[in-house]
mmCIF file of C-alpha atoms in Angstrom:
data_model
loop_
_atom_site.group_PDB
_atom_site.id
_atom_site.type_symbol
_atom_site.label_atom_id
_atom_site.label_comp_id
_atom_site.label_asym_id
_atom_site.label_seq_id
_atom_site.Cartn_x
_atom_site.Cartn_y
_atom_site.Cartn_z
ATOM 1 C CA UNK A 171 9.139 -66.210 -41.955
ATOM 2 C CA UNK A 172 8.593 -62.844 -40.050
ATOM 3 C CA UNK A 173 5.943 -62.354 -37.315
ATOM 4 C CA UNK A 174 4.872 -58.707 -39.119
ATOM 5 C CA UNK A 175 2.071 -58.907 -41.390
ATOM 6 C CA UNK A 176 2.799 -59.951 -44.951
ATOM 7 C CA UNK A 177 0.941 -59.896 -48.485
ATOM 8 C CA UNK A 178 1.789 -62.194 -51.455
ATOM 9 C CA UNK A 179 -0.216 -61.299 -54.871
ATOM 10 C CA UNK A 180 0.983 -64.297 -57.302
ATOM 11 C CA UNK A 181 0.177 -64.418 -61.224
ATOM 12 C CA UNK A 182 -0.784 -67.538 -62.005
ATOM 13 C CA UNK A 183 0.169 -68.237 -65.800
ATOM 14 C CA UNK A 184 0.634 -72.024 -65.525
ATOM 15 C CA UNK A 185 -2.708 -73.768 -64.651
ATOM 16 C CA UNK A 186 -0.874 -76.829 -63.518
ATOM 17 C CA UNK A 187 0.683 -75.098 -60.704
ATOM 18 C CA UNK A 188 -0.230 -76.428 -57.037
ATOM 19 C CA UNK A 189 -1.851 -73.466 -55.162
ATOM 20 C CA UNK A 190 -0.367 -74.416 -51.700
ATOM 21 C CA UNK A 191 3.090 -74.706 -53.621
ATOM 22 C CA UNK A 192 3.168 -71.530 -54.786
ATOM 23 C CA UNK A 193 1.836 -70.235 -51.498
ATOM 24 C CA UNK A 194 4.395 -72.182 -49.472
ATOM 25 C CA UNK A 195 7.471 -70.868 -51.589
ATOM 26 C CA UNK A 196 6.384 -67.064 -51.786
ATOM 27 C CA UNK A 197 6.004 -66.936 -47.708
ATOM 28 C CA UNK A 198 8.255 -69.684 -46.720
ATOM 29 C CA UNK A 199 5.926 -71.295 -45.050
ATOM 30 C CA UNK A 200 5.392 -75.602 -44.766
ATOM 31 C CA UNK A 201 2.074 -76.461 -47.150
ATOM 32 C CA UNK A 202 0.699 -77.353 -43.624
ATOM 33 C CA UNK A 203 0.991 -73.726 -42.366
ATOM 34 C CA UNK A 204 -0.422 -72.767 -46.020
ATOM 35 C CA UNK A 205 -3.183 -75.183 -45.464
ATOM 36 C CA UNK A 206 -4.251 -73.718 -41.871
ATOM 37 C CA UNK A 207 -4.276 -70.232 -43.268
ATOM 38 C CA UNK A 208 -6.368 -70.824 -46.516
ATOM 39 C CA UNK A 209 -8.950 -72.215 -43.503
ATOM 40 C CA UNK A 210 -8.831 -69.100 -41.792
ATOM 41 C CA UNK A 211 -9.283 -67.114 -44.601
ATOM 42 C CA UNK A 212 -6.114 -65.242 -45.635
ATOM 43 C CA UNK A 213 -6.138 -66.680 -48.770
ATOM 44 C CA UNK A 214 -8.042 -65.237 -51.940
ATOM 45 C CA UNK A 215 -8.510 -66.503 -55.533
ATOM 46 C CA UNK A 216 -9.117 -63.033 -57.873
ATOM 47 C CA UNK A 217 -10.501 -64.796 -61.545
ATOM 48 C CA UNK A 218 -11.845 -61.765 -63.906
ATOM 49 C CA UNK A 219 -14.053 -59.104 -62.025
ATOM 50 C CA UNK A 220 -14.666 -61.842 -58.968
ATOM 51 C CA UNK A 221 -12.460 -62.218 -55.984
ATOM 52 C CA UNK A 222 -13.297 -64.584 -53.546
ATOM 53 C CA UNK A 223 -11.934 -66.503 -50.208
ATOM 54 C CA UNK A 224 -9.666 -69.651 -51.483
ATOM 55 C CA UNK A 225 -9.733 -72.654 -49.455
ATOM 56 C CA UNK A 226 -9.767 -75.662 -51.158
ATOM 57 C CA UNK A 227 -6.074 -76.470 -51.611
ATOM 58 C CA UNK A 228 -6.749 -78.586 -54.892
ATOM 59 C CA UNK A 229 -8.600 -75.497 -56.072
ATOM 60 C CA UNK A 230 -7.771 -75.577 -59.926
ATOM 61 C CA UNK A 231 -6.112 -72.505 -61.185
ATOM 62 C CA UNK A 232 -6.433 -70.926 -64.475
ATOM 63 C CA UNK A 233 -3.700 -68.931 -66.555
ATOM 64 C CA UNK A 234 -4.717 -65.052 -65.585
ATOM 65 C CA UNK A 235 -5.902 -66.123 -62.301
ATOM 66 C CA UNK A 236 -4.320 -63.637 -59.455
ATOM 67 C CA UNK A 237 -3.595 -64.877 -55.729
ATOM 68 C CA UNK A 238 -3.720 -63.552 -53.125
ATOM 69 C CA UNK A 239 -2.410 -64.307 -49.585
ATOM 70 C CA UNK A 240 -2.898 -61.910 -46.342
ATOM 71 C CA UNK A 241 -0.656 -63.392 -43.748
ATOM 72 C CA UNK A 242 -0.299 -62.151 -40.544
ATOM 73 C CA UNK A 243 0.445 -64.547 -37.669
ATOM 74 C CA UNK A 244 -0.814 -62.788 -34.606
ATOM 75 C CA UNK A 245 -4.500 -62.400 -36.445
ATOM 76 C CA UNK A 246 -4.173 -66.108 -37.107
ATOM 77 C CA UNK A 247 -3.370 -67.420 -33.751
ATOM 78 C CA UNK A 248 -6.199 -65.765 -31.947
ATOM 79 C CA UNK A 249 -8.989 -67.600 -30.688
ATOM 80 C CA UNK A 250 -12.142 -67.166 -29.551
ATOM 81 C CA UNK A 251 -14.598 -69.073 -27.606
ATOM 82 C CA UNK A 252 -17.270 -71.629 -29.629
ATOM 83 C CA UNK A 253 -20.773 -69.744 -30.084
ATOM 84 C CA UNK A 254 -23.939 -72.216 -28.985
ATOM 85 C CA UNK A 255 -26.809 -73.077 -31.270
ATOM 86 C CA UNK A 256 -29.756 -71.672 -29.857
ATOM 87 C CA UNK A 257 -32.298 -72.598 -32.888
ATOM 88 C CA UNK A 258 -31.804 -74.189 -36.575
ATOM 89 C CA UNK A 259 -34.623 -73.231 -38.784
ATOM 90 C CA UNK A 260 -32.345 -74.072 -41.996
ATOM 91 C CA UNK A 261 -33.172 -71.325 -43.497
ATOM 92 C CA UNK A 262 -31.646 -68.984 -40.609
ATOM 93 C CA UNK A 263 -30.202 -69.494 -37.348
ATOM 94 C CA UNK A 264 -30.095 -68.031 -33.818
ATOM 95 C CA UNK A 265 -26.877 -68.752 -32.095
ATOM 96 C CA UNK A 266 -25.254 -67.166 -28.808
ATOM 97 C CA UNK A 267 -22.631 -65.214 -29.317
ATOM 98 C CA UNK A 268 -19.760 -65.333 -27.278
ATOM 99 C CA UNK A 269 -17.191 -62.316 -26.082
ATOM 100 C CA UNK A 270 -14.315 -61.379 -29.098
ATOM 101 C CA UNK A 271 -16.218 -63.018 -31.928
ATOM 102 C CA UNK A 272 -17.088 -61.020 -34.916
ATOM 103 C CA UNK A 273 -19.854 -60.816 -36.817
ATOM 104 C CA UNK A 274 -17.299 -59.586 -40.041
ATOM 105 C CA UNK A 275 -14.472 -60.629 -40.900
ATOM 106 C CA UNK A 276 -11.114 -59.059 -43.391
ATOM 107 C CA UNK A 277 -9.048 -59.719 -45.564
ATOM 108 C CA UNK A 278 -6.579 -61.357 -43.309
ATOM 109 C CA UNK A 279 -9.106 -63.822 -41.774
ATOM 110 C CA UNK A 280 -12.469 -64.772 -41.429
ATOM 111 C CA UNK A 281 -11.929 -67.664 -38.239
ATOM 112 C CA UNK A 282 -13.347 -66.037 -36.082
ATOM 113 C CA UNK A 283 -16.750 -64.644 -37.036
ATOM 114 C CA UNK A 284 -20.041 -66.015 -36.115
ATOM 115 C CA UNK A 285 -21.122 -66.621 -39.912
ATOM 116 C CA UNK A 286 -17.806 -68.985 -40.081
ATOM 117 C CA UNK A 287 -18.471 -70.279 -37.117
ATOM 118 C CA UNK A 288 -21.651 -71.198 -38.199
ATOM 119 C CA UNK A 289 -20.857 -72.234 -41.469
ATOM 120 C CA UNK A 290 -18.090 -74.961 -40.322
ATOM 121 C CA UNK A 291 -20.620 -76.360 -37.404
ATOM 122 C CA UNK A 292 -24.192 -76.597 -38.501
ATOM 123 C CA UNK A 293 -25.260 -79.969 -40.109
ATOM 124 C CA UNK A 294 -26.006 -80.570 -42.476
ATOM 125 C CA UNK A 295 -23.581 -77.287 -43.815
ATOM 126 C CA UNK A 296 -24.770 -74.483 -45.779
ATOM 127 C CA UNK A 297 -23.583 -70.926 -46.380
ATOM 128 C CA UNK A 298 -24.017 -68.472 -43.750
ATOM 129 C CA UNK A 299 -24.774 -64.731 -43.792
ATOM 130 C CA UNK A 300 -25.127 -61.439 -41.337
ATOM 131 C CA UNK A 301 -28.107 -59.520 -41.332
ATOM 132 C CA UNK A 302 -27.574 -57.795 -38.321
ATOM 133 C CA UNK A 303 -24.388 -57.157 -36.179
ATOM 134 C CA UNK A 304 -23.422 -57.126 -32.336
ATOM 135 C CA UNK A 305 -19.757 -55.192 -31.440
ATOM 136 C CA UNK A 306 -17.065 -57.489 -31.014
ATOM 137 C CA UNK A 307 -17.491 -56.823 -26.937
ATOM 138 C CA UNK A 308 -20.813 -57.447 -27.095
ATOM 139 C CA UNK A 309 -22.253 -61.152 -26.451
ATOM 140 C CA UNK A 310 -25.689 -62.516 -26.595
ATOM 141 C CA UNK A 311 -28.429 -63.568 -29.552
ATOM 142 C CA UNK A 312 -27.751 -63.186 -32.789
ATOM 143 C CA UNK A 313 -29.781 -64.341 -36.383
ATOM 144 C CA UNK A 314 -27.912 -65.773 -39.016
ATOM 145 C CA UNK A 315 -29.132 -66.262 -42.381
ATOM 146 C CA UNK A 316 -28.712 -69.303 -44.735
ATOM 147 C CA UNK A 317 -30.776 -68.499 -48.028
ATOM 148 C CA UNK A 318 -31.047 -65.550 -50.147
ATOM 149 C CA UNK A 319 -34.719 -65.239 -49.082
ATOM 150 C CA UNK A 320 -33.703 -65.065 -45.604
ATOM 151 C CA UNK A 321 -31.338 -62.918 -46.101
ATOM 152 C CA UNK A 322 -33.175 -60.437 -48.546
ATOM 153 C CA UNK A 323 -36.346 -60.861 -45.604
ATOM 154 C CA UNK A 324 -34.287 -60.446 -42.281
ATOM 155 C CA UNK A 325 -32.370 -57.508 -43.643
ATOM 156 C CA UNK A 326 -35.506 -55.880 -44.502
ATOM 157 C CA UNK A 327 -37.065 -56.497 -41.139
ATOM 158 C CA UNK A 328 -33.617 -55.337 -39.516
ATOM 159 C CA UNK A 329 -34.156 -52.069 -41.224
ATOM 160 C CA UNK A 330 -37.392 -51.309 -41.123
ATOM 161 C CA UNK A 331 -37.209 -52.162 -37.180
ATOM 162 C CA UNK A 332 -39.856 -54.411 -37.184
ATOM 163 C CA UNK A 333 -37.441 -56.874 -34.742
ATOM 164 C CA UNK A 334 -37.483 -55.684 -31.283
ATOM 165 C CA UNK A 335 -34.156 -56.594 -28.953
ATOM 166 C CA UNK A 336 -33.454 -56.433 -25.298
ATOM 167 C CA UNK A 337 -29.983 -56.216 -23.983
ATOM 168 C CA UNK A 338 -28.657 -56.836 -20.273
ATOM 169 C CA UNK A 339 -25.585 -54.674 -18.692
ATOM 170 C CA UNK A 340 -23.574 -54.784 -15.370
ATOM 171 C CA UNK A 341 -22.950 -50.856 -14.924
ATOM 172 C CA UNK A 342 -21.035 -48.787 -11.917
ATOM 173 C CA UNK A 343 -23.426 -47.329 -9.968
ATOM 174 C CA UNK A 344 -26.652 -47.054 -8.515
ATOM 175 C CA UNK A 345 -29.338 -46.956 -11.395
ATOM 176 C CA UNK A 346 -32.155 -47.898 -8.511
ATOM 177 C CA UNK A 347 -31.847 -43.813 -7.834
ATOM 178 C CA UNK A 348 -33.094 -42.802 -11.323
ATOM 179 C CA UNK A 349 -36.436 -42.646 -12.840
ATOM 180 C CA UNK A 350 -37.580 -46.497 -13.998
ATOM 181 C CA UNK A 351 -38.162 -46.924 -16.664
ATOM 182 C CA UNK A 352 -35.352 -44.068 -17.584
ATOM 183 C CA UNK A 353 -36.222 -43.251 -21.407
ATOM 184 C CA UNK A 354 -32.354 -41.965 -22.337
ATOM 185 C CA UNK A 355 -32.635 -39.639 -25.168
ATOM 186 C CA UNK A 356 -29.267 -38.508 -26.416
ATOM 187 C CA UNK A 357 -28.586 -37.884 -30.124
ATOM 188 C CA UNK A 358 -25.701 -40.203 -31.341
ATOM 189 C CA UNK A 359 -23.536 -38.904 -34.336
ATOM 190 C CA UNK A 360 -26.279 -36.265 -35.184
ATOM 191 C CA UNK A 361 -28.821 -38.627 -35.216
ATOM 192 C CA UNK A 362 -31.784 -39.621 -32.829
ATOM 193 C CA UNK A 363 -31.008 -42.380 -30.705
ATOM 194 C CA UNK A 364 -33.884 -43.918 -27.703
ATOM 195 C CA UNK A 365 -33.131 -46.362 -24.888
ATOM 196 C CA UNK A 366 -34.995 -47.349 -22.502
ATOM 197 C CA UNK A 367 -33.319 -48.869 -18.944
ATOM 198 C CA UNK A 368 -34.933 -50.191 -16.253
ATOM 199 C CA UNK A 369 -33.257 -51.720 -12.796
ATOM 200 C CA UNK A 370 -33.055 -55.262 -12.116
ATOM 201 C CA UNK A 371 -30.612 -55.371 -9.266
ATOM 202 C CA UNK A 372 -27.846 -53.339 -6.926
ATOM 203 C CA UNK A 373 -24.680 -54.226 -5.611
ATOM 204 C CA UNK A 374 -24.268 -51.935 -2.925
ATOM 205 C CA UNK A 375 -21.337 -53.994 -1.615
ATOM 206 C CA UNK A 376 -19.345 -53.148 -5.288
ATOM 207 C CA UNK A 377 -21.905 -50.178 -6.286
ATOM 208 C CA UNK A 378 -22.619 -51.841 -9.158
ATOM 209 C CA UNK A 379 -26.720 -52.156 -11.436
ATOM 210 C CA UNK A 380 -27.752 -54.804 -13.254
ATOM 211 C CA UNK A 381 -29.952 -53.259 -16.020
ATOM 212 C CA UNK A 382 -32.170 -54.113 -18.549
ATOM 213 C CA UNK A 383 -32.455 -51.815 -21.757
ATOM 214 C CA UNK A 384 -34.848 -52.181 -24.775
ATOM 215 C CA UNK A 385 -33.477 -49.910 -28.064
ATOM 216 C CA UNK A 386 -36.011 -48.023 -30.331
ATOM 217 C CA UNK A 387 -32.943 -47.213 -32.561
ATOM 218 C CA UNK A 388 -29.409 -48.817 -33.583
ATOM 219 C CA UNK A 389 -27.025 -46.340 -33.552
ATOM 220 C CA UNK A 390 -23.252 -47.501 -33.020
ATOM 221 C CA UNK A 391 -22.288 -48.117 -29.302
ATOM 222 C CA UNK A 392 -25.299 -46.701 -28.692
ATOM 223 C CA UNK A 393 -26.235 -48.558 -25.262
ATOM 224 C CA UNK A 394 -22.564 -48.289 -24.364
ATOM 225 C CA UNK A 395 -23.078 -44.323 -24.871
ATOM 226 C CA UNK A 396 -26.218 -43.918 -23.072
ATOM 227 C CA UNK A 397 -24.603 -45.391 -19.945
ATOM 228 C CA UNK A 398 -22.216 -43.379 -19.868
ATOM 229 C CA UNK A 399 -23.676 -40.446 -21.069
ATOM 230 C CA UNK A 400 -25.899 -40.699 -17.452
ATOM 231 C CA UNK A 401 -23.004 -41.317 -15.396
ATOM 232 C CA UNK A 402 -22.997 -45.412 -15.456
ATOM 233 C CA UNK A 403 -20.492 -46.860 -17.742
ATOM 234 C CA UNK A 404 -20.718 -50.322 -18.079
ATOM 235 C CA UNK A 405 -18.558 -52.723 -16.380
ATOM 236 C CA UNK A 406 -15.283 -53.644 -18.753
ATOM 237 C CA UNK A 407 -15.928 -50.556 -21.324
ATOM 238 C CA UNK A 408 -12.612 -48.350 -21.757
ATOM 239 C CA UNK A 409 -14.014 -46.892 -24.623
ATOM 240 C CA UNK A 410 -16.865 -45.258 -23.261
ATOM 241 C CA UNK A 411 -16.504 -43.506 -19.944
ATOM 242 C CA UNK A 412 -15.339 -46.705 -17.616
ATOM 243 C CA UNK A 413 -12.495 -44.498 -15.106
ATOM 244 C CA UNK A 414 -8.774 -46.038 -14.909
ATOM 245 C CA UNK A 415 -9.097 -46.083 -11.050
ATOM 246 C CA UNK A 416 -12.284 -48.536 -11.597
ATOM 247 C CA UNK A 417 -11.004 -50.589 -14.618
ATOM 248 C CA UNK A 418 -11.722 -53.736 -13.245
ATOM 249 C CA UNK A 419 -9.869 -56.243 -16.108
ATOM 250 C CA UNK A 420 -13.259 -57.933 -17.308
ATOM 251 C CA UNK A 421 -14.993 -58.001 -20.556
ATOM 252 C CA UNK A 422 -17.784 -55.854 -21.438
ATOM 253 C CA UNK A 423 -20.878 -56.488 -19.215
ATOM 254 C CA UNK A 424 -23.022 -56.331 -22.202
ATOM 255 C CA UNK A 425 -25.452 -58.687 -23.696
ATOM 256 C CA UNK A 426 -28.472 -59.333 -26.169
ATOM 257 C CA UNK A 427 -31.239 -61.282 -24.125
ATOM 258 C CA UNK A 428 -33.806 -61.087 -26.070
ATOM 259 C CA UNK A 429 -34.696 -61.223 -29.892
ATOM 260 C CA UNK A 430 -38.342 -61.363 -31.710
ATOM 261 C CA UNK A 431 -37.557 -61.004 -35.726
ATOM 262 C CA UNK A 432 -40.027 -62.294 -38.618
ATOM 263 C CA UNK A 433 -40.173 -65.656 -39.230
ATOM 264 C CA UNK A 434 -39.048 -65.298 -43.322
ATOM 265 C CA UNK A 435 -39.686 -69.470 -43.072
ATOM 266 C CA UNK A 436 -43.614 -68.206 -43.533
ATOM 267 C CA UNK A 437 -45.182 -66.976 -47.008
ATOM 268 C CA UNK A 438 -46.556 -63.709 -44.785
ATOM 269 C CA UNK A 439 -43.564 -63.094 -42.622
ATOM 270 C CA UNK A 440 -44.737 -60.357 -41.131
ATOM 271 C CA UNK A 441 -47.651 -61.628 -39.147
ATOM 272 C CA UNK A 442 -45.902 -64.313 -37.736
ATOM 273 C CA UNK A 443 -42.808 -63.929 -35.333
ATOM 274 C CA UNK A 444 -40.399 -65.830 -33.716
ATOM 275 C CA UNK A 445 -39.065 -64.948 -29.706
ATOM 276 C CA UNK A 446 -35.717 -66.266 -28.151
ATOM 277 C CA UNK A 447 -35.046 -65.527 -25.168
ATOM 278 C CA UNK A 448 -31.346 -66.107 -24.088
ATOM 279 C CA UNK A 449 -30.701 -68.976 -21.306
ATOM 280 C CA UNK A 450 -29.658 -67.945 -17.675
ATOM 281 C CA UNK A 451 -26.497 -69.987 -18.050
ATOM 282 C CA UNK A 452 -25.763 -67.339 -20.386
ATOM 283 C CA UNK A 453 -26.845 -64.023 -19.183
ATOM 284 C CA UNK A 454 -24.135 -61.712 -17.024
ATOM 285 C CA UNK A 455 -24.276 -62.249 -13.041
ATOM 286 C CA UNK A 456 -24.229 -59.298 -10.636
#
């Protein structure tokens, strides 16, 4: 079996066939290694107009059925750190969201995300679902839903920004010098996009800020843009302004502190909210 990536589309036309079987003689793989990937989330079972993650290896097949298998060792093998339960409300979830994980997954895996994460962890185990998203750099709170009324109420809430979030960043530089609160007001893709950043501490020994910023809007990279946009990238971001002659080999310095979001566990969500506020064990350290 090569290391490139690889895709197997199999007609299924005997419904007695064994799944991993097939799997394991199209790819050349053991049925362990088949096993291990249908987990992850390579694997997919198309039946009519639905296609859908496979991972039951005893799934029953039907004649007309069409599988599919997305294999690609390197996406496999990666690994990411565990996220931590922060609150279980059944109906949603607020977890902390480690550095690397995603909060989507493709069609060559799914191990990694925080919505596998936490549907493979919580007990007892239910289905898990985004309703709002944090880069793959990015680390801190995030919501999870569990019901289609959660979902349907968060997503809403998301939208209409009726949730309020605070982040933390580590930047380069001296952000005591500017006006606090500095209210950054730089369009973002041709759209209107408000932060506000305030000060919390200075290195002067590594002329580096710790800074707090609260988001009226949620355009992409937004906070990452501002920062730089002023003349403080953010510790660990290549992709938005951080110099070669200061990359420094660390992970983005960015993370979600703080989240307040309707409590859709209420029958009038939105007059009652709930607050997290991230742990210090957590947060980034100047």
């Amino acid at each position: 079996m090569t290391d490139s990536p690889q895709e197997f589309h199999l007609n299924i036309t005997n419904p007695d066939d064994s799944v991993v079987e097939l799997l394991a003689n199209a790819a050349k793989l053991s049925k362990q290694e088949v096993k291990q990937a249908m987990q992850k989330g390579c694997v997919w079972l198309q039946r009519g107009s639905s296609t859908n993650r496979l991972r039951r290896a005893k799934k029953a097949l039907k004649a007309g059925d069409i599988v599919h298998m997305y294999y690609n060792p390197q996406v496999l093998a990666q690994v990411v750190a565990d996220a931590i339960l922060i609150d279980d409300q059944q109906s949603f979830s607020v977890w902390y969201k480690p550095y690397g994980m995603l909060c989507q997954g493709s069609k060559w895996s799914d191990h990694t995300t925080i919505n596998r994460f936490a549907e493979t962890h919580l007990q007892p185990q239910r289905p898990a679902f985004i309703v709002h998203r944090l880069d793959r750099a990015t680390s801190g709170l995030i919501v999870v839903a569990h019901t289609k009324a959660a979902v349907q109420q968060l997503t809403k809430a998301f939208e209409q920004r009726s949730t309020s979030k605070t982040y933390q960043a580590i930047v380069h530089g001296n952000h005591s010098l500017m006006a606090q609160p500095q209210t950054i007001n730089i369009d973002i893709d041709s759209k209107s996009a408000i932060s506000h950043v305030t000060c919390l501490a200075y290195d002067g020994d590594r002329d580096r800020s710790l800074v707090q910023v609260k988001i009226e809007t949620g355009r992409k990279h937004q906070i990452r843009k501002h920062l730089a946009g002023i003349g403080l990238p953010i510790v660990g971001d290549r992709l938005h302004g951080e110099e070669e002659s200061r990359c420094t080999g660390k992970d983005l310095q960015l993370c979600a502190v703080y989240l307040k979001i309707p409590c859709p566990t209420t029958a009038n969500s939105s007059n009652q909210h709930k607050e997290y506020y991230l742990p210090d064990a957590n947060k980034l350290k100047l």
